[in-house]
Amino acid sequence: MTSPVPSPQLVDAICALLPVVLKREVTGADADTALLDALGLNSTTGLELVLELEERLGLEISVEDLGRDDFTTVGSLAAYVAGNLLADA
């Protein structure tokens, strides 16, 4: 099974939320930006990022299978989100 290709809008939305979640300026973030290594994202801020993304975009994202690997880069998180959207109830 191949990972869905994240939309540029999803990558942009995640990048826009990074300063909000990390409570500091984040410049030059893109799909290849390492969330854990370069930005110091942890499990708490990672979950906060997903929750903020749901709220901003009006989406419901399944976090059941969300793992550390999904937070490797902005692009890997965007791909996870694109492949794990829940249908509106």
Short mmCIF file of C-alpha atoms in Angstrom, two decimals:
data_model
loop_
_atom_site.label_atom_id
_atom_site.label_comp_id
_atom_site.label_asym_id
_atom_site.label_seq_id
_atom_site.Cartn_x
_atom_site.Cartn_y
_atom_site.Cartn_z
CA MET A 1 0.00 0.00 0.00
CA THR A 2 1.48 3.33 -1.00
CA SER A 3 1.17 6.44 1.10
CA PRO A 4 -1.13 9.13 -0.22
CA VAL A 5 0.64 12.14 -1.64
CA PRO A 6 0.05 15.07 0.71
CA SER A 7 -1.46 18.15 -0.85
CA PRO A 8 0.60 21.34 -0.81
CA GLN A 9 -2.28 22.95 1.11
CA LEU A 10 -1.95 20.36 3.87
CA VAL A 11 1.81 20.87 4.07
CA ASP A 12 1.26 24.65 4.21
CA ALA A 13 -1.37 24.28 6.94
CA ILE A 14 0.99 22.19 9.08
CA CYS A 15 3.84 24.67 8.54
CA ALA A 16 1.55 27.55 9.51
CA LEU A 17 0.61 25.81 12.77
CA LEU A 18 4.18 24.99 13.85
CA PRO A 19 4.84 28.40 15.46
CA VAL A 20 1.47 28.19 17.27
CA VAL A 21 2.16 24.75 18.71
CA LEU A 22 5.87 25.24 19.42
CA LYS A 23 5.30 28.77 20.74
CA ARG A 24 8.27 30.14 18.85
CA GLU A 25 9.09 31.39 15.37
CA VAL A 26 9.57 28.69 12.74
CA THR A 27 10.88 29.93 9.40
CA GLY A 28 11.49 28.12 6.15
CA ALA A 29 9.56 24.98 7.07
CA ASP A 30 8.50 22.78 4.15
CA ALA A 31 7.57 19.16 3.43
CA ASP A 32 11.14 18.01 4.14
CA THR A 33 11.47 19.76 7.51
CA ALA A 34 12.28 17.25 10.28
CA LEU A 35 9.70 17.72 13.01
CA LEU A 36 11.41 15.74 15.76
CA ASP A 37 15.07 16.35 15.00
CA ALA A 38 15.10 19.89 13.63
CA LEU A 39 12.16 21.39 15.51
CA GLY A 40 12.12 19.37 18.72
CA LEU A 41 8.51 18.29 18.42
CA ASN A 42 7.56 15.78 21.13
CA SER A 43 4.53 13.56 21.71
CA THR A 44 2.59 16.31 23.47
CA THR A 45 3.24 19.01 20.88
CA GLY A 46 2.69 16.45 18.10
CA LEU A 47 -0.78 15.65 19.36
CA GLU A 48 -1.49 19.34 19.85
CA LEU A 49 -0.45 19.93 16.23
CA VAL A 50 -2.89 17.27 14.98
CA LEU A 51 -5.71 18.72 17.13
CA GLU A 52 -5.02 22.26 15.87
CA LEU A 53 -4.99 20.96 12.30
CA GLU A 54 -8.39 19.34 12.81
CA GLU A 55 -9.78 22.57 14.22
CA ARG A 56 -8.30 24.87 11.57
CA LEU A 57 -9.27 22.71 8.61
CA GLY A 58 -12.53 21.32 9.98
CA LEU A 59 -11.28 17.75 9.61
CA GLU A 60 -11.48 14.68 11.77
CA ILE A 61 -8.24 12.71 11.76
CA SER A 62 -7.91 9.16 13.07
CA VAL A 63 -5.04 9.10 15.55
CA GLU A 64 -5.37 5.40 16.32
CA ASP A 65 -2.42 4.40 14.12
CA LEU A 66 -0.48 7.64 14.49
CA GLY A 67 3.09 6.84 15.45
CA ARG A 68 6.48 8.43 15.89
CA ASP A 69 7.40 7.67 12.26
CA ASP A 70 4.51 9.81 11.08
CA PHE A 71 6.19 12.82 12.72
CA THR A 72 9.52 12.36 10.90
CA THR A 73 8.88 15.30 8.56
CA VAL A 74 6.11 17.76 7.76
CA GLY A 75 5.50 15.71 4.59
CA SER A 76 5.19 12.41 6.46
CA LEU A 77 2.65 13.95 8.84
CA ALA A 78 0.72 15.45 5.92
CA ALA A 79 0.70 12.03 4.20
CA TYR A 80 -0.62 10.40 7.37
CA VAL A 81 -3.35 13.02 7.71
CA ALA A 82 -4.34 12.64 4.03
CA GLY A 83 -4.68 8.89 4.45
CA ASN A 84 -6.44 8.89 7.82
CA LEU A 85 -9.31 11.32 7.53
CA LEU A 86 -12.53 10.15 9.11
CA ALA A 87 -15.78 10.58 7.23
CA ASP A 88 -18.18 13.09 8.71
CA ALA A 89 -20.57 11.41 11.11
#
